[in-house]
PDB file of C-alpha atoms and ligand atoms in Angstrom:
ATOM      1  CA  UNK A  23     -56.148  16.410  24.319  1.00  0.00           C
ATOM      2  CA  UNK A  24     -59.596  15.625  24.419  1.00  0.00           C
ATOM      3  CA  UNK A  25     -61.376  16.141  27.847  1.00  0.00           C
ATOM      4  CA  UNK A  26     -65.010  16.306  29.139  1.00  0.00           C
ATOM      5  CA  UNK A  27     -66.088  18.390  31.888  1.00  0.00           C
ATOM      6  CA  UNK A  28     -69.150  16.911  33.525  1.00  0.00           C
ATOM      7  CA  UNK A  29     -70.489  18.816  36.297  1.00  0.00           C
ATOM      8  CA  UNK A  30     -73.803  20.010  37.827  1.00  0.00           C
ATOM      9  CA  UNK A  31     -75.101  23.537  37.100  1.00  0.00           C
ATOM     10  CA  UNK A  32     -73.047  26.190  39.061  1.00  0.00           C
ATOM     11  CA  UNK A  33     -70.193  23.620  39.680  1.00  0.00           C
ATOM     12  CA  UNK A  34     -67.972  25.969  37.719  1.00  0.00           C
ATOM     13  CA  UNK A  35     -67.499  24.130  34.686  1.00  0.00           C
ATOM     14  CA  UNK A  36     -67.557  27.097  32.458  1.00  0.00           C
ATOM     15  CA  UNK A  37     -64.625  28.876  34.588  1.00  0.00           C
ATOM     16  CA  UNK A  38     -62.634  25.647  34.867  1.00  0.00           C
ATOM     17  CA  UNK A  39     -63.295  25.010  30.942  1.00  0.00           C
ATOM     18  CA  UNK A  40     -61.788  28.227  30.051  1.00  0.00           C
ATOM     19  CA  UNK A  41     -58.938  27.886  32.375  1.00  0.00           C
ATOM     20  CA  UNK A  42     -57.823  24.278  31.483  1.00  0.00           C
ATOM     21  CA  UNK A  43     -58.325  25.164  27.534  1.00  0.00           C
ATOM     22  CA  UNK A  44     -56.006  28.218  27.946  1.00  0.00           C
ATOM     23  CA  UNK A  45     -53.307  26.149  29.830  1.00  0.00           C
ATOM     24  CA  UNK A  46     -53.393  23.296  27.373  1.00  0.00           C
ATOM     25  CA  UNK A  47     -53.823  25.486  24.378  1.00  0.00           C
ATOM     26  CA  UNK A  48     -56.776  23.806  23.116  1.00  0.00           C
ATOM     27  CA  UNK A  49     -60.348  24.809  22.118  1.00  0.00           C
ATOM     28  CA  UNK A  50     -63.021  25.545  24.869  1.00  0.00           C
ATOM     29  CA  UNK A  51     -66.348  24.373  23.610  1.00  0.00           C
ATOM     30  CA  UNK A  52     -69.292  25.385  25.930  1.00  0.00           C
ATOM     31  CA  UNK A  53     -72.733  24.294  24.820  1.00  0.00           C
ATOM     32  CA  UNK A  54     -74.507  26.809  27.187  1.00  0.00           C
ATOM     33  CA  UNK A  55     -72.444  29.732  25.621  1.00  0.00           C
ATOM     34  CA  UNK A  56     -73.130  28.567  21.975  1.00  0.00           C
ATOM     35  CA  UNK A  57     -76.942  28.479  22.844  1.00  0.00           C
ATOM     36  CA  UNK A  58     -76.902  31.846  24.529  1.00  0.00           C
ATOM     37  CA  UNK A  59     -74.947  33.377  21.862  1.00  0.00           C
ATOM     38  CA  UNK A  60     -77.668  32.292  19.496  1.00  0.00           C
ATOM     39  CA  UNK A  61     -80.217  33.892  21.765  1.00  0.00           C
ATOM     40  CA  UNK A  62     -78.495  37.068  21.939  1.00  0.00           C
ATOM     41  CA  UNK A  63     -77.822  37.281  18.257  1.00  0.00           C
ATOM     42  CA  UNK A  64     -81.553  36.536  17.676  1.00  0.00           C
ATOM     43  CA  UNK A  65     -80.845  33.572  15.159  1.00  0.00           C
ATOM     44  CA  UNK A  66     -83.613  31.232  14.489  1.00  0.00           C
ATOM     45  CA  UNK A  67     -81.873  28.632  16.806  1.00  0.00           C
ATOM     46  CA  UNK A  68     -81.808  31.148  19.568  1.00  0.00           C
ATOM     47  CA  UNK A  69     -85.519  31.740  19.293  1.00  0.00           C
ATOM     48  CA  UNK A  70     -86.279  27.977  19.250  1.00  0.00           C
ATOM     49  CA  UNK A  71     -84.184  27.138  22.310  1.00  0.00           C
ATOM     50  CA  UNK A  72     -84.916  30.433  24.281  1.00  0.00           C
ATOM     51  CA  UNK A  73     -87.645  28.902  26.326  1.00  0.00           C
ATOM     52  CA  UNK A  74     -86.017  25.746  27.401  1.00  0.00           C
ATOM     53  CA  UNK A  75     -83.179  27.872  28.698  1.00  0.00           C
ATOM     54  CA  UNK A  76     -85.403  30.152  30.606  1.00  0.00           C
ATOM     55  CA  UNK A  77     -87.310  27.181  32.370  1.00  0.00           C
ATOM     56  CA  UNK A  78     -84.177  25.174  33.098  1.00  0.00           C
ATOM     57  CA  UNK A  79     -85.067  22.451  30.859  1.00  0.00           C
ATOM     58  CA  UNK A  80     -82.667  20.748  28.440  1.00  0.00           C
ATOM     59  CA  UNK A  81     -83.024  21.718  24.535  1.00  0.00           C
ATOM     60  CA  UNK A  82     -84.112  18.629  22.373  1.00  0.00           C
ATOM     61  CA  UNK A  83     -81.045  16.226  22.097  1.00  0.00           C
ATOM     62  CA  UNK A  84     -81.353  16.588  18.211  1.00  0.00           C
ATOM     63  CA  UNK A  85     -81.034  20.254  18.319  1.00  0.00           C
ATOM     64  CA  UNK A  86     -77.922  20.322  20.409  1.00  0.00           C
ATOM     65  CA  UNK A  87     -76.440  17.438  18.564  1.00  0.00           C
ATOM     66  CA  UNK A  88     -76.661  19.363  15.404  1.00  0.00           C
ATOM     67  CA  UNK A  89     -75.164  22.401  16.814  1.00  0.00           C
ATOM     68  CA  UNK A  90     -72.083  20.668  18.507  1.00  0.00           C
ATOM     69  CA  UNK A  91     -71.240  18.109  15.706  1.00  0.00           C
ATOM     70  CA  UNK A  92     -69.091  20.627  13.505  1.00  0.00           C
ATOM     71  CA  UNK A  93     -67.154  22.244  16.405  1.00  0.00           C
ATOM     72  CA  UNK A  94     -66.353  19.066  18.245  1.00  0.00           C
ATOM     73  CA  UNK A  95     -64.953  17.212  15.230  1.00  0.00           C
ATOM     74  CA  UNK A  96     -63.110  20.580  14.056  1.00  0.00           C
ATOM     75  CA  UNK A  97     -61.592  20.999  17.375  1.00  0.00           C
ATOM     76  CA  UNK A  98     -60.961  17.272  17.674  1.00  0.00           C
ATOM     77  CA  UNK A  99     -58.683  17.460  14.504  1.00  0.00           C
ATOM     78  CA  UNK A 100     -56.711  20.794  15.422  1.00  0.00           C
ATOM     79  CA  UNK A 101     -55.345  20.060  18.803  1.00  0.00           C
ATOM     80  CA  UNK A 102     -58.261  18.976  20.777  1.00  0.00           C
ATOM     81  CA  UNK A 103     -60.712  20.526  23.349  1.00  0.00           C
ATOM     82  CA  UNK A 104     -62.132  20.897  26.613  1.00  0.00           C
ATOM     83  CA  UNK A 105     -65.851  20.298  26.451  1.00  0.00           C
ATOM     84  CA  UNK A 106     -68.130  21.763  28.824  1.00  0.00           C
ATOM     85  CA  UNK A 107     -71.787  20.944  28.874  1.00  0.00           C
ATOM     86  CA  UNK A 108     -72.198  18.235  26.282  1.00  0.00           C
ATOM     87  CA  UNK A 109     -73.117  15.582  26.236  1.00  0.00           C
ATOM     88  CA  UNK A 110     -75.708  15.942  28.926  1.00  0.00           C
ATOM     89  CA  UNK A 111     -77.873  13.130  28.243  1.00  0.00           C
ATOM     90  CA  UNK A 112     -77.495   9.272  27.502  1.00  0.00           C
ATOM     91  CA  UNK A 113     -78.558   9.787  23.865  1.00  0.00           C
ATOM     92  CA  UNK A 114     -76.198  12.870  23.498  1.00  0.00           C
ATOM     93  CA  UNK A 115     -73.293  10.729  24.838  1.00  0.00           C
ATOM     94  CA  UNK A 116     -74.064   7.714  22.588  1.00  0.00           C
ATOM     95  CA  UNK A 117     -74.183   9.924  19.228  1.00  0.00           C
ATOM     96  CA  UNK A 118     -70.888  11.466  20.414  1.00  0.00           C
ATOM     97  CA  UNK A 119     -69.247   8.302  20.823  1.00  0.00           C
ATOM     98  CA  UNK A 120     -70.402   7.289  17.475  1.00  0.00           C
ATOM     99  CA  UNK A 121     -69.276  10.679  16.057  1.00  0.00           C
ATOM    100  CA  UNK A 122     -65.929  10.206  17.693  1.00  0.00           C
ATOM    101  CA  UNK A 123     -65.540   6.387  16.476  1.00  0.00           C
ATOM    102  CA  UNK A 124     -66.336   7.677  12.812  1.00  0.00           C
ATOM    103  CA  UNK A 125     -63.565  10.384  13.302  1.00  0.00           C
ATOM    104  CA  UNK A 126     -61.151   8.244  15.073  1.00  0.00           C
ATOM    105  CA  UNK A 127     -61.023  10.859  17.870  1.00  0.00           C
ATOM    106  CA  UNK A 128     -62.121   9.148  21.043  1.00  0.00           C
ATOM    107  CA  UNK A 129     -62.665  11.138  24.287  1.00  0.00           C
ATOM    108  CA  UNK A 130     -59.268  10.750  26.431  1.00  0.00           C
ATOM    109  CA  UNK A 131     -60.783  11.766  29.935  1.00  0.00           C
ATOM    110  CA  UNK A 132     -63.793  12.962  31.690  1.00  0.00           C
ATOM    111  CA  UNK A 133     -63.306  15.434  34.627  1.00  0.00           C
ATOM    112  CA  UNK A 134     -66.419  15.055  37.128  1.00  0.00           C
ATOM    113  CA  UNK A 135     -66.441  18.109  39.339  1.00  0.00           C
ATOM    114  CA  UNK A 136     -68.311  17.109  42.439  1.00  0.00           C
ATOM    115  CA  UNK A 137     -70.343  19.721  44.485  1.00  0.00           C
ATOM    116  CA  UNK A 138     -73.159  19.238  46.988  1.00  0.00           C
ATOM    117  CA  UNK A 139     -76.628  20.728  46.057  1.00  0.00           C
ATOM    118  CA  UNK A 140     -76.848  23.190  48.740  1.00  0.00           C
ATOM    119  CA  UNK A 141     -73.537  24.611  47.644  1.00  0.00           C
ATOM    120  CA  UNK A 142     -74.562  24.839  44.003  1.00  0.00           C
ATOM    121  CA  UNK A 143     -78.232  26.290  44.909  1.00  0.00           C
ATOM    122  CA  UNK A 144     -76.243  29.168  46.879  1.00  0.00           C
ATOM    123  CA  UNK A 145     -73.763  29.947  43.969  1.00  0.00           C
ATOM    124  CA  UNK A 146     -76.484  29.947  41.363  1.00  0.00           C
ATOM    125  CA  UNK A 147     -78.805  32.353  43.492  1.00  0.00           C
ATOM    126  CA  UNK A 148     -75.732  34.564  44.316  1.00  0.00           C
ATOM    127  CA  UNK A 149     -74.712  34.760  40.345  1.00  0.00           C
ATOM    128  CA  UNK A 150     -78.453  35.691  39.416  1.00  0.00           C
ATOM    129  CA  UNK A 151     -77.676  35.800  35.770  1.00  0.00           C
ATOM    130  CA  UNK A 152     -81.520  36.621  35.181  1.00  0.00           C
ATOM    131  CA  UNK A 153     -84.462  34.760  34.062  1.00  0.00           C
ATOM    132  CA  UNK A 154     -82.890  31.487  34.364  1.00  0.00           C
ATOM    133  CA  UNK A 155     -81.487  32.080  37.782  1.00  0.00           C
ATOM    134  CA  UNK A 156     -84.883  32.065  39.826  1.00  0.00           C
ATOM    135  CA  UNK A 157     -84.688  29.699  42.910  1.00  0.00           C
ATOM    136  CA  UNK A 158     -87.593  27.523  41.351  1.00  0.00           C
ATOM    137  CA  UNK A 159     -85.630  27.339  37.972  1.00  0.00           C
ATOM    138  CA  UNK A 160     -82.542  26.373  39.997  1.00  0.00           C
ATOM    139  CA  UNK A 161     -84.169  23.776  41.708  1.00  0.00           C
ATOM    140  CA  UNK A 162     -85.652  22.373  38.434  1.00  0.00           C
ATOM    141  CA  UNK A 163     -82.149  22.395  36.818  1.00  0.00           C
ATOM    142  CA  UNK A 164     -80.658  20.505  39.609  1.00  0.00           C
ATOM    143  CA  UNK A 165     -83.526  17.848  39.201  1.00  0.00           C
ATOM    144  CA  UNK A 166     -82.912  17.838  35.584  1.00  0.00           C
ATOM    145  CA  UNK A 167     -79.113  17.348  36.028  1.00  0.00           C
ATOM    146  CA  UNK A 168     -79.728  14.381  38.671  1.00  0.00           C
ATOM    147  CA  UNK A 169     -82.340  12.596  36.373  1.00  0.00           C
ATOM    148  CA  UNK A 170     -80.705  13.092  32.721  1.00  0.00           C
ATOM    149  CA  UNK A 171     -76.826  13.824  33.202  1.00  0.00           C
ATOM    150  CA  UNK A 172     -76.074  12.012  36.787  1.00  0.00           C
ATOM    151  CA  UNK A 173     -76.292   8.658  34.680  1.00  0.00           C
ATOM    152  CA  UNK A 174     -73.298   9.587  32.445  1.00  0.00           C
ATOM    153  CA  UNK A 175     -71.068   9.247  35.433  1.00  0.00           C
ATOM    154  CA  UNK A 176     -71.437   5.417  35.907  1.00  0.00           C
ATOM    155  CA  UNK A 177     -71.242   4.941  31.998  1.00  0.00           C
ATOM    156  CA  UNK A 178     -67.828   6.909  31.788  1.00  0.00           C
ATOM    157  CA  UNK A 179     -66.577   5.224  34.857  1.00  0.00           C
ATOM    158  CA  UNK A 180     -67.274   1.872  33.114  1.00  0.00           C
ATOM    159  CA  UNK A 181     -65.329   3.083  30.138  1.00  0.00           C
ATOM    160  CA  UNK A 182     -62.308   3.931  32.491  1.00  0.00           C
ATOM    161  CA  UNK A 183     -62.405   7.571  31.617  1.00  0.00           C
ATOM    162  CA  UNK A 184     -63.903   9.256  34.800  1.00  0.00           C
ATOM    163  CA  UNK A 185     -61.555  11.347  37.114  1.00  0.00           C
ATOM    164  CA  UNK A 186     -63.418  12.652  39.984  1.00  0.00           C
ATOM    165  CA  UNK A 187     -62.388  16.123  41.409  1.00  0.00           C
ATOM    166  CA  UNK A 188     -63.611  18.046  44.420  1.00  0.00           C
ATOM    167  CA  UNK A 189     -65.272  21.019  42.958  1.00  0.00           C
ATOM    168  CA  UNK A 190     -66.055  22.624  46.331  1.00  0.00           C
ATOM    169  CA  UNK A 191     -62.899  24.466  46.659  1.00  0.00           C
ATOM    170  CA  UNK A 192     -61.334  27.687  45.491  1.00  0.00           C
ATOM    171  CA  UNK A 193     -61.146  28.112  41.666  1.00  0.00           C
ATOM    172  CA  UNK A 194     -57.425  27.741  41.640  1.00  0.00           C
ATOM    173  CA  UNK A 195     -57.630  24.605  43.578  1.00  0.00           C
ATOM    174  CA  UNK A 196     -60.166  22.970  41.438  1.00  0.00           C
ATOM    175  CA  UNK A 197     -58.033  23.757  38.481  1.00  0.00           C
ATOM    176  CA  UNK A 198     -54.948  22.440  39.967  1.00  0.00           C
ATOM    177  CA  UNK A 199     -56.842  19.267  41.065  1.00  0.00           C
ATOM    178  CA  UNK A 200     -58.044  18.894  37.233  1.00  0.00           C
ATOM    179  CA  UNK A 201     -54.432  19.292  35.931  1.00  0.00           C
ATOM    180  CA  UNK A 202     -53.295  16.610  38.526  1.00  0.00           C
ATOM    181  CA  UNK A 203     -56.089  14.095  37.393  1.00  0.00           C
ATOM    182  CA  UNK A 204     -55.181  14.929  33.537  1.00  0.00           C
ATOM    183  CA  UNK A 205     -51.363  14.356  34.187  1.00  0.00           C
ATOM    184  CA  UNK A 206     -52.168  10.806  34.807  1.00  0.00           C
ATOM    185  CA  UNK A 207     -53.992  10.437  31.346  1.00  0.00           C
ATOM    186  CA  UNK A 208     -51.881   9.425  28.342  1.00  0.00           C
ATOM    187  CA  UNK A 209     -52.639  12.363  25.806  1.00  0.00           C
TER     188      UNK A 209
HETATM  189  P1  AMP B   9     -74.991  25.850  30.827  1.00  0.00           P
HETATM  190  O1  AMP B   9     -74.293  27.039  30.491  1.00  0.00           O
HETATM  191  O2  AMP B   9     -74.002  24.669  30.483  1.00  0.00           O
HETATM  192  O3  AMP B   9     -75.556  25.591  32.278  1.00  0.00           O
HETATM  193  O4  AMP B   9     -76.251  25.503  30.026  1.00  0.00           O
HETATM  194  C1  AMP B   9     -77.537  26.433  29.941  1.00  0.00           C
HETATM  195  C2  AMP B   9     -78.655  25.772  29.465  1.00  0.00           C
HETATM  196  O5  AMP B   9     -78.353  25.543  28.181  1.00  0.00           O
HETATM  197  C3  AMP B   9     -79.190  24.448  30.075  1.00  0.00           C
HETATM  198  O6  AMP B   9     -79.904  24.779  31.193  1.00  0.00           O
HETATM  199  C4  AMP B   9     -79.643  23.990  29.039  1.00  0.00           C
HETATM  200  O7  AMP B   9     -80.997  24.597  28.864  1.00  0.00           O
HETATM  201  C5  AMP B   9     -79.074  24.396  27.672  1.00  0.00           C
HETATM  202  N1  AMP B   9     -78.142  23.302  27.369  1.00  0.00           N
HETATM  203  C6  AMP B   9     -76.632  23.371  27.453  1.00  0.00           C
HETATM  204  N2  AMP B   9     -76.104  22.229  27.209  1.00  0.00           N
HETATM  205  C7  AMP B   9     -76.953  21.526  26.725  1.00  0.00           C
HETATM  206  C8  AMP B   9     -77.125  20.064  26.343  1.00  0.00           C
HETATM  207  N3  AMP B   9     -75.915  19.438  26.113  1.00  0.00           N
HETATM  208  N4  AMP B   9     -78.283  19.453  26.052  1.00  0.00           N
HETATM  209  C9  AMP B   9     -79.287  20.173  26.156  1.00  0.00           C
HETATM  210  N5  AMP B   9     -79.542  21.492  26.788  1.00  0.00           N
HETATM  211  C10 AMP B   9     -78.297  22.224  27.117  1.00  0.00           C
END
């Protein structure tokens, strides 16, 4: 199973990604987790990307594409993945599409978790993970999402891959709705 979770910041894609990957027995790949692991470990990549995360900006496409390529291809060939947080720009989606074509491992479904902005802001403020969760940064992250990531919704809809799920529900209900959506997908 090769599934992409597309959602604004604070919509719970990390939580749902872990739950769905565990239930389907595939790899959970989170671009945000990979970046944060690098920052914590003090790697060169971590040092490069730290300021982008703190500001709520996206890290450059080339950096994220290099970082994700190996994990995505490896998972695609070993049972599949639930991909959380990548691709996040039109350029990244185009690169991911080319890579999947080369490898013969096309995406099978995109789950779009819809959550209203005011709910997202409240959730992110409550989570307060640190420097990247101040109110100004949260507003900026949402603006970046609307400008850079939202265009992917129409693109995946045009490819017949998009399944919309109401993300403004309790965690278990969202997971169940995701599973229902995936039950219609030939995987
Ligand atoms: P997340 O945990 O998915 O919300 O990601 C946290 C932060 O990591 C984002 O605000 C971005 O700064 C960065 N990030 C994660 N995924 C990507 C991506 N695909 N492209 C660019 N930046 C990303």
